Short mmCIF file of C-alpha atoms in Angstrom, two decimals:
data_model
loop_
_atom_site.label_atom_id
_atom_site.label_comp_id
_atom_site.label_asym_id
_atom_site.label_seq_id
_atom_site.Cartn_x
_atom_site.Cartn_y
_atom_site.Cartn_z
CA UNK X 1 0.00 0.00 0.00
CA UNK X 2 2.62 2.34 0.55
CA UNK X 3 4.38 1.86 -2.66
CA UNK X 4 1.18 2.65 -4.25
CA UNK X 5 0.97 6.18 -2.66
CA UNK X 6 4.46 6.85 -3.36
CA UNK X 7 3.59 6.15 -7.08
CA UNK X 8 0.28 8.06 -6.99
CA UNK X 9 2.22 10.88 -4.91
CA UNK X 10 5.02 10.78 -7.92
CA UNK X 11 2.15 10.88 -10.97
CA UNK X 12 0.13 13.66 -9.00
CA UNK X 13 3.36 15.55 -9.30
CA UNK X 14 4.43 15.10 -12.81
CA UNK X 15 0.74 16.23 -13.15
CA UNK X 16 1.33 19.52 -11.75
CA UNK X 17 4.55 20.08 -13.27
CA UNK X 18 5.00 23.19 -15.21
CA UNK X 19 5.71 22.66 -18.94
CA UNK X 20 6.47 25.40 -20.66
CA UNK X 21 7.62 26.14 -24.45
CA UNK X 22 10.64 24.88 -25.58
CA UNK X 23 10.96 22.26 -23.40
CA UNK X 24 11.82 18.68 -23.92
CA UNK X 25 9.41 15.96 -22.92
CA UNK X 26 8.63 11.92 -23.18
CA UNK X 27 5.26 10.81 -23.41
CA UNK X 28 3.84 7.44 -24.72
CA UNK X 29 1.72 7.15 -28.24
CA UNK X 30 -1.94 6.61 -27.31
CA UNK X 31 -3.46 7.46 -30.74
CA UNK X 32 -2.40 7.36 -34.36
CA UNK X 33 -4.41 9.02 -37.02
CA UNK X 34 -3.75 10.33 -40.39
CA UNK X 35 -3.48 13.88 -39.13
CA UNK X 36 -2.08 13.55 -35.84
CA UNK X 37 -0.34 11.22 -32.94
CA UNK X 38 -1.81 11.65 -29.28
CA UNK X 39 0.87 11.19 -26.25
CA UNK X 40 0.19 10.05 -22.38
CA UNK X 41 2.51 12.87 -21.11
CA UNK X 42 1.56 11.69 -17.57
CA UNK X 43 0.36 15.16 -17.05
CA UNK X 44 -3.41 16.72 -17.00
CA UNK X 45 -3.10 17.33 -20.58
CA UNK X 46 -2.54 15.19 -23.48
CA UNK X 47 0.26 15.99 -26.04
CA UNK X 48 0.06 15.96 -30.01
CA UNK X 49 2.04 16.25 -32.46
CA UNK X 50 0.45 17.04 -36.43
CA UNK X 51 2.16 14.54 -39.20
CA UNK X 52 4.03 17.06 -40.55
CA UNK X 53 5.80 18.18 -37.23
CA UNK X 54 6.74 14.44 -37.13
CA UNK X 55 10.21 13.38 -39.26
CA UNK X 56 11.82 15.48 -42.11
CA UNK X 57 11.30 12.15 -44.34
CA UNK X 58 9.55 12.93 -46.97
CA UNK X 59 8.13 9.37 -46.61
CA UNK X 60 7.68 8.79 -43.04
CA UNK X 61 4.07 7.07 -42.48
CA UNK X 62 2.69 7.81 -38.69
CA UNK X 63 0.43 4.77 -39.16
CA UNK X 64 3.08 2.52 -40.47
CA UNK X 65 6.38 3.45 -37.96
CA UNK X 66 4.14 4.34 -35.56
CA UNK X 67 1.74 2.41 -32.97
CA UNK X 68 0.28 2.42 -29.06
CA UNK X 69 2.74 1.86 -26.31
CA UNK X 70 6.14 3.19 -28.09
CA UNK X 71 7.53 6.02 -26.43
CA UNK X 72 8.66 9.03 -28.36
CA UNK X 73 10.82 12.74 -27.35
CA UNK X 74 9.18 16.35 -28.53
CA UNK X 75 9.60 19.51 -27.78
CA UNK X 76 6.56 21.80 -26.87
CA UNK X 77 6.02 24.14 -29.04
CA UNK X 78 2.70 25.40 -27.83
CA UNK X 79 0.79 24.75 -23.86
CA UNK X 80 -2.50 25.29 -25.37
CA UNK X 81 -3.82 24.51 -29.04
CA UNK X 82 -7.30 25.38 -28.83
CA UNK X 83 -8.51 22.73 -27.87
CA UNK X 84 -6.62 21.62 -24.41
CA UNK X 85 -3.58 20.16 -25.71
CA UNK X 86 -0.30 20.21 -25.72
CA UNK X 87 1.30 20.73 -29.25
CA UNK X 88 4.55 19.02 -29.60
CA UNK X 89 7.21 18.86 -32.58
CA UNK X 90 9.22 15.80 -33.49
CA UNK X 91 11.11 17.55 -35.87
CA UNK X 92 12.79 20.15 -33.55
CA UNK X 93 13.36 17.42 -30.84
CA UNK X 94 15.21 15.76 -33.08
CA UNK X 95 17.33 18.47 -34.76
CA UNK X 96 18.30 18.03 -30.49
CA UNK X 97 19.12 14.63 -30.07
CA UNK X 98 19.69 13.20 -33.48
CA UNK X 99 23.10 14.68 -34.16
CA UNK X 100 24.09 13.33 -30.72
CA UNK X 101 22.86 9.96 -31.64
CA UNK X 102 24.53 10.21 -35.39
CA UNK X 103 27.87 11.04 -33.36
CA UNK X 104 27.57 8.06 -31.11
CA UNK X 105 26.91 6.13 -34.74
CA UNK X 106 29.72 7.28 -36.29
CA UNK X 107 31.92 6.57 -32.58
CA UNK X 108 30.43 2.89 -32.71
CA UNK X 109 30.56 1.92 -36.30
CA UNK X 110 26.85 1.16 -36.02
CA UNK X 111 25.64 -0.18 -38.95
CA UNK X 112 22.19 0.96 -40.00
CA UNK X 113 19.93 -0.22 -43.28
CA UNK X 114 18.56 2.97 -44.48
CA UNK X 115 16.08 3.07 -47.67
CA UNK X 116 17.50 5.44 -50.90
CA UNK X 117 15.00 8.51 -51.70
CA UNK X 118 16.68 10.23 -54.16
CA UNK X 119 19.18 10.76 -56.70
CA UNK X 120 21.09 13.91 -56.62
CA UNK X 121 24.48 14.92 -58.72
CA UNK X 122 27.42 12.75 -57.56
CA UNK X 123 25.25 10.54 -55.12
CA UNK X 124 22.31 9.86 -53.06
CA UNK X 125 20.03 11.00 -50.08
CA UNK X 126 18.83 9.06 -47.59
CA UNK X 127 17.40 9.71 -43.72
CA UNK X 128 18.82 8.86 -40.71
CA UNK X 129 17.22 9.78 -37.43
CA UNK X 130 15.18 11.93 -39.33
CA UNK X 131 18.02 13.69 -41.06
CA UNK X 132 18.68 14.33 -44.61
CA UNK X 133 21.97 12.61 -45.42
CA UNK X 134 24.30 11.95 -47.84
CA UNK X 135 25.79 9.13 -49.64
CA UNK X 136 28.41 9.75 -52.28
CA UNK X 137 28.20 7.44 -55.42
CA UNK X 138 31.48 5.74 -54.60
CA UNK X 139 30.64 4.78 -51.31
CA UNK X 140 27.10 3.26 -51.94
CA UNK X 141 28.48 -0.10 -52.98
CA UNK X 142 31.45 -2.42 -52.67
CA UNK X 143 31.28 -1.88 -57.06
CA UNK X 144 31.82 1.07 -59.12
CA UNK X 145 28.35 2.77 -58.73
CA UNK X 146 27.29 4.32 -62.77
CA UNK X 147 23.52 4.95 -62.25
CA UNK X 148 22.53 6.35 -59.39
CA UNK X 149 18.84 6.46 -60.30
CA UNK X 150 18.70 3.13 -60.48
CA UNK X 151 19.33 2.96 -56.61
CA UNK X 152 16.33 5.22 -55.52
CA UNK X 153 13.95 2.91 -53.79
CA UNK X 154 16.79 0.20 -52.73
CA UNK X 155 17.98 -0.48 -49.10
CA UNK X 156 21.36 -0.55 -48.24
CA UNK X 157 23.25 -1.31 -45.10
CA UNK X 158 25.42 1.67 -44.12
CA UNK X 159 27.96 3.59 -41.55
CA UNK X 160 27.73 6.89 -40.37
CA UNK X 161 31.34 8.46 -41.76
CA UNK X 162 30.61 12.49 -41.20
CA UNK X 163 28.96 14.42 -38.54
CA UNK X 164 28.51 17.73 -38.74
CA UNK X 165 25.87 19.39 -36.61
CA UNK X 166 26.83 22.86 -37.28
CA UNK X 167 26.72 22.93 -40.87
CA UNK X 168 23.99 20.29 -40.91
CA UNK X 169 26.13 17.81 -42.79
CA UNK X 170 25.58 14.08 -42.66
CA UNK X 171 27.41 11.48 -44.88
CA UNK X 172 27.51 7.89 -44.99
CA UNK X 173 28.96 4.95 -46.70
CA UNK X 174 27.61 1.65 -47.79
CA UNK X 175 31.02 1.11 -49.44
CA UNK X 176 32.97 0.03 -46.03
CA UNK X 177 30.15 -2.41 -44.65
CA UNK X 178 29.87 -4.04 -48.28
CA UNK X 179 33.40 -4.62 -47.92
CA UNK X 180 33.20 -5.75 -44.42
CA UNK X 181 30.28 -7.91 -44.80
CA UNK X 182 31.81 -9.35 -48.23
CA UNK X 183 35.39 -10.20 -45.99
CA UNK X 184 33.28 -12.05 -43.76
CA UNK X 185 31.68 -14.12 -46.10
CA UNK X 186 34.91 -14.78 -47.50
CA UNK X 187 36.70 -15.91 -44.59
CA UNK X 188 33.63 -18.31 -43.85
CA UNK X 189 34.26 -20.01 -47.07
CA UNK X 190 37.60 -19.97 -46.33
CA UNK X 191 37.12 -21.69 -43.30
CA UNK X 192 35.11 -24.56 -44.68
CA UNK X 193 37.88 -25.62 -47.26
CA UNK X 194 39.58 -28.84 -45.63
CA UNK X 195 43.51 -29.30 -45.73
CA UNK X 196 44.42 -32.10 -47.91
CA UNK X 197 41.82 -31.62 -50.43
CA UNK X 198 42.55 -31.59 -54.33
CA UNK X 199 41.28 -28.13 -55.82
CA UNK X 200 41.19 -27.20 -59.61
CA UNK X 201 41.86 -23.72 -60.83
CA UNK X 202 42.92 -21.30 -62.58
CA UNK X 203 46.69 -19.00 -62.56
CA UNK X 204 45.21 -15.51 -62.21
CA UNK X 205 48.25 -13.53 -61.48
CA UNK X 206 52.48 -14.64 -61.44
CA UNK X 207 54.56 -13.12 -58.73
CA UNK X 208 58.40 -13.47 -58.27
CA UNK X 209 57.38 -15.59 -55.36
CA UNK X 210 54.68 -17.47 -56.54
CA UNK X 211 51.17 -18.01 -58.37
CA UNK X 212 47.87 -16.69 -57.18
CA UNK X 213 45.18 -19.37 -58.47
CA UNK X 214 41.84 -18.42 -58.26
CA UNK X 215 39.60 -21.86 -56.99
CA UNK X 216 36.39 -20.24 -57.54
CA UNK X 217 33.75 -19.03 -55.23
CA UNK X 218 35.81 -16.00 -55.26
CA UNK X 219 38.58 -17.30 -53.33
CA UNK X 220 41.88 -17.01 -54.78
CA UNK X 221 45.57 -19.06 -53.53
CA UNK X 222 49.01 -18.97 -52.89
CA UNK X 223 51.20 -21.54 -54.73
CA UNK X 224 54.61 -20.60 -53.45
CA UNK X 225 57.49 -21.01 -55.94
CA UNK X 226 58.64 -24.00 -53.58
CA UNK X 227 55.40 -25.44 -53.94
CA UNK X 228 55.13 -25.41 -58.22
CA UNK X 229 56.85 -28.08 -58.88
CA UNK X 230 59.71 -31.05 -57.38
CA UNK X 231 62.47 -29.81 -59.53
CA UNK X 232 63.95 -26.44 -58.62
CA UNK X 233 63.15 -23.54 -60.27
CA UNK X 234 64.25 -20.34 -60.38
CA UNK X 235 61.02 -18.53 -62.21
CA UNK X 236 57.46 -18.98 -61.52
CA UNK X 237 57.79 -18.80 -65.94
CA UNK X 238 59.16 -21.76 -66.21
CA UNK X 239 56.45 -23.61 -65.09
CA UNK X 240 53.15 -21.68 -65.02
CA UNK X 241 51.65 -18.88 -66.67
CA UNK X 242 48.51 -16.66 -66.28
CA UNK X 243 45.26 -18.11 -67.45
CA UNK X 244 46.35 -21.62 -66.66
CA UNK X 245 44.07 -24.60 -65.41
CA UNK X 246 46.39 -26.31 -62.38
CA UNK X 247 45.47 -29.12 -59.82
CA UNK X 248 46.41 -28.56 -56.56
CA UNK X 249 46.59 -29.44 -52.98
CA UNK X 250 45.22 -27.41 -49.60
CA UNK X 251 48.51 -26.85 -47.36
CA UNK X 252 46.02 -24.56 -45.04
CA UNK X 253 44.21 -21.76 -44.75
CA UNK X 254 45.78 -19.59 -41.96
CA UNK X 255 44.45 -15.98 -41.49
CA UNK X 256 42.01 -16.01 -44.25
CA UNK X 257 44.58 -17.12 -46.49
CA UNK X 258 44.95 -20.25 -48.84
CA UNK X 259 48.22 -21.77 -49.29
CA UNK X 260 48.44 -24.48 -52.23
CA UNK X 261 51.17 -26.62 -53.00
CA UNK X 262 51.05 -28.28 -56.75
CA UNK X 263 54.25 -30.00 -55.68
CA UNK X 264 52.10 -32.50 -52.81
CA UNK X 265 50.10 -33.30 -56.10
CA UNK X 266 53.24 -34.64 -57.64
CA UNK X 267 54.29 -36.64 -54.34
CA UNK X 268 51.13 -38.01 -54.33
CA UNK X 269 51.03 -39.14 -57.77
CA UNK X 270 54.64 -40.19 -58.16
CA UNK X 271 54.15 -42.54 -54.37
CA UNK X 272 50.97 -43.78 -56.28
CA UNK X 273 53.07 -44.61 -59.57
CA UNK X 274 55.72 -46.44 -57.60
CA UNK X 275 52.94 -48.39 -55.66
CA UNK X 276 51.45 -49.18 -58.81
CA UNK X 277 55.00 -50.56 -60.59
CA UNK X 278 55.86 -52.36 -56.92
CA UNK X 279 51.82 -54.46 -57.28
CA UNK X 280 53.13 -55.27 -60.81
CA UNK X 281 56.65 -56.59 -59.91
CA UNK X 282 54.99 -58.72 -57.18
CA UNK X 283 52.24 -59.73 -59.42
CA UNK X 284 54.57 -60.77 -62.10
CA UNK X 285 56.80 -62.27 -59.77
CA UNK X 286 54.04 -64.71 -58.29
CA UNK X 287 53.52 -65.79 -62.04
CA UNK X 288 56.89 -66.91 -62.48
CA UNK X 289 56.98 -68.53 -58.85
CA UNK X 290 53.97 -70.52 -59.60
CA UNK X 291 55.04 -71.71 -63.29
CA UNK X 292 57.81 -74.02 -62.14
CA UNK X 293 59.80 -76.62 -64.63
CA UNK X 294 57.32 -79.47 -62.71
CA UNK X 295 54.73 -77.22 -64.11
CA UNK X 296 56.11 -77.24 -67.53
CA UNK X 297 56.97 -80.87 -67.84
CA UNK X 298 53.30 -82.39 -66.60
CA UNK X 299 51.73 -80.41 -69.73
CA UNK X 300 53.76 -82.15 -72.05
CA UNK X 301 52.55 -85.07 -73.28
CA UNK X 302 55.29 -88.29 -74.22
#
């Protein structure tokens, strides 16, 4: 009973509170029409806030983002509308907290999916928190990035990479988590190649110290120059060249790399040549063992 009057004692407070213009306020979403959204400010008046004090996005829909129970910041911008309300603005709560929030993005790396409006010269706009931002053509995608109409409408997954409250500035890149995410995908395929396994392939590129062989499944490797071949060479030339089809065999795959060695192919083929010529030796010397002179003579007939 007595934590029930303390909580009655705190609500009949906030009820009498003085709010006045300008101020910043929480209250929970009661009501969601197509001209307005009612909050439970726990005071003796309700707030609202009209659709178009509600995001800067262009295509923000109340009735679609918005429902009963979620809790949402505004700033008054009127005590009285006529009608006993409280008006409230969205917008210029967020034009508060938003850039604090992009900051703390940018600090953390988040990564956010954000939906492309528009296409403007040399990129793209999204919104963010309710703020018009920026995404420059070469950092929408991990690819070279020719149409950017062909974008508007798309979602992309995204960092925060400027903040600039003061001159309103926001930019962000899709580039550097389409990179990320495409390492990581990588490195799990990577991961599920097993040492020891025969891989076919293709020389994509000759260094001094070896041949990178692309495998497929985008996932290139290293045969080292000690690993072409069993006889010694001194050139990668001698053996290889670009556009090549090679076997090989998975040394490992350390660090998200792939070493190959063409050379363990050889050992393995050579060992199963000599095991082959050793099984016809023996084979052939069984024959002779088991055709004796006896043998000979008791076929011929007197």
């Amino acid at each position: 009973m007595t934590e029930s009057m303390k909580d009655y004692e705190k609500e009949l407070e906030q009820s009498f509170r003085k709010i006045e213009v300008g101020d910043l306020i929480s209250g929970t979403v009661v009501a969601v029409t197509d001209e307005e959204v009612t909050l439970d400010l726990n005071y003796y008046a309700p707030g609202v806030i009209k659709i178009e004090n509600l995001s800067n996005d262009p295509d923000f829909h109340a009735k679609e983002e918005l429902k009963p129970g979620d809790t949402l910041e505004a700033t008054v911008i009127c005590t009285d509308d006529g009608s006993g309300n409280i008006e409230l603005s969205k917008k210029e709560a967020n034009d508060v907290l938003a850039w604090d929030k992009l900051k703390e993005m940018m600090e953390q790396e988040t990564v956010v999916t954000i939906r492309i409006k528009e296409s403007v010269p040399s990129g793209v706009i999204a919104y963010l928190e309710g703020i018009r931002a920026f995404i420059p053509a070469s950092q929408i995608s991990a690819d070279y990035v020719e149409d950017t109409n062909a974008w508007i409408g798309k979602e992309v997954r995204a960092k925060v990479i400027t903040v600039d409250k003061e001159k309103e500035k926001l930019v962000l890149s899709g580039k550097a988590v389409a990179r990320q995410e495409r390492e990581e995908e990588r490195n799990h395929r990577i991961a599920m190649l097993v040492p020891g396994t025969t891989v076919e392939g293709t020389v994509e590129s000759i260094m001094p110290y070896g041949a990178f062989v692309n495998i497929g499944n985008g996932i290139s490797g290293l045969v080292h120059i000690s690993q072409i071949s069993q006889k010694r060479i001194s050139s990668v030339y001698e053996v290889l060249k670009e556009g090549q089809k090679v076997k090989a065999r998975i040394l490992n795959t350390n660090d998200g790399k792939v070493s190959l060695s063409m050379k363990a192919l050889e050992d393995i083929m050579e060992k199963a040549e000599d095991e082959e010529e050793a099984e016809a030796k023996e084979y052939s010397s069984n024959e002779s063992a088991g055709t004796s002179l006896g043998d000979l003579l008791s076929k011929i007939k007197l």
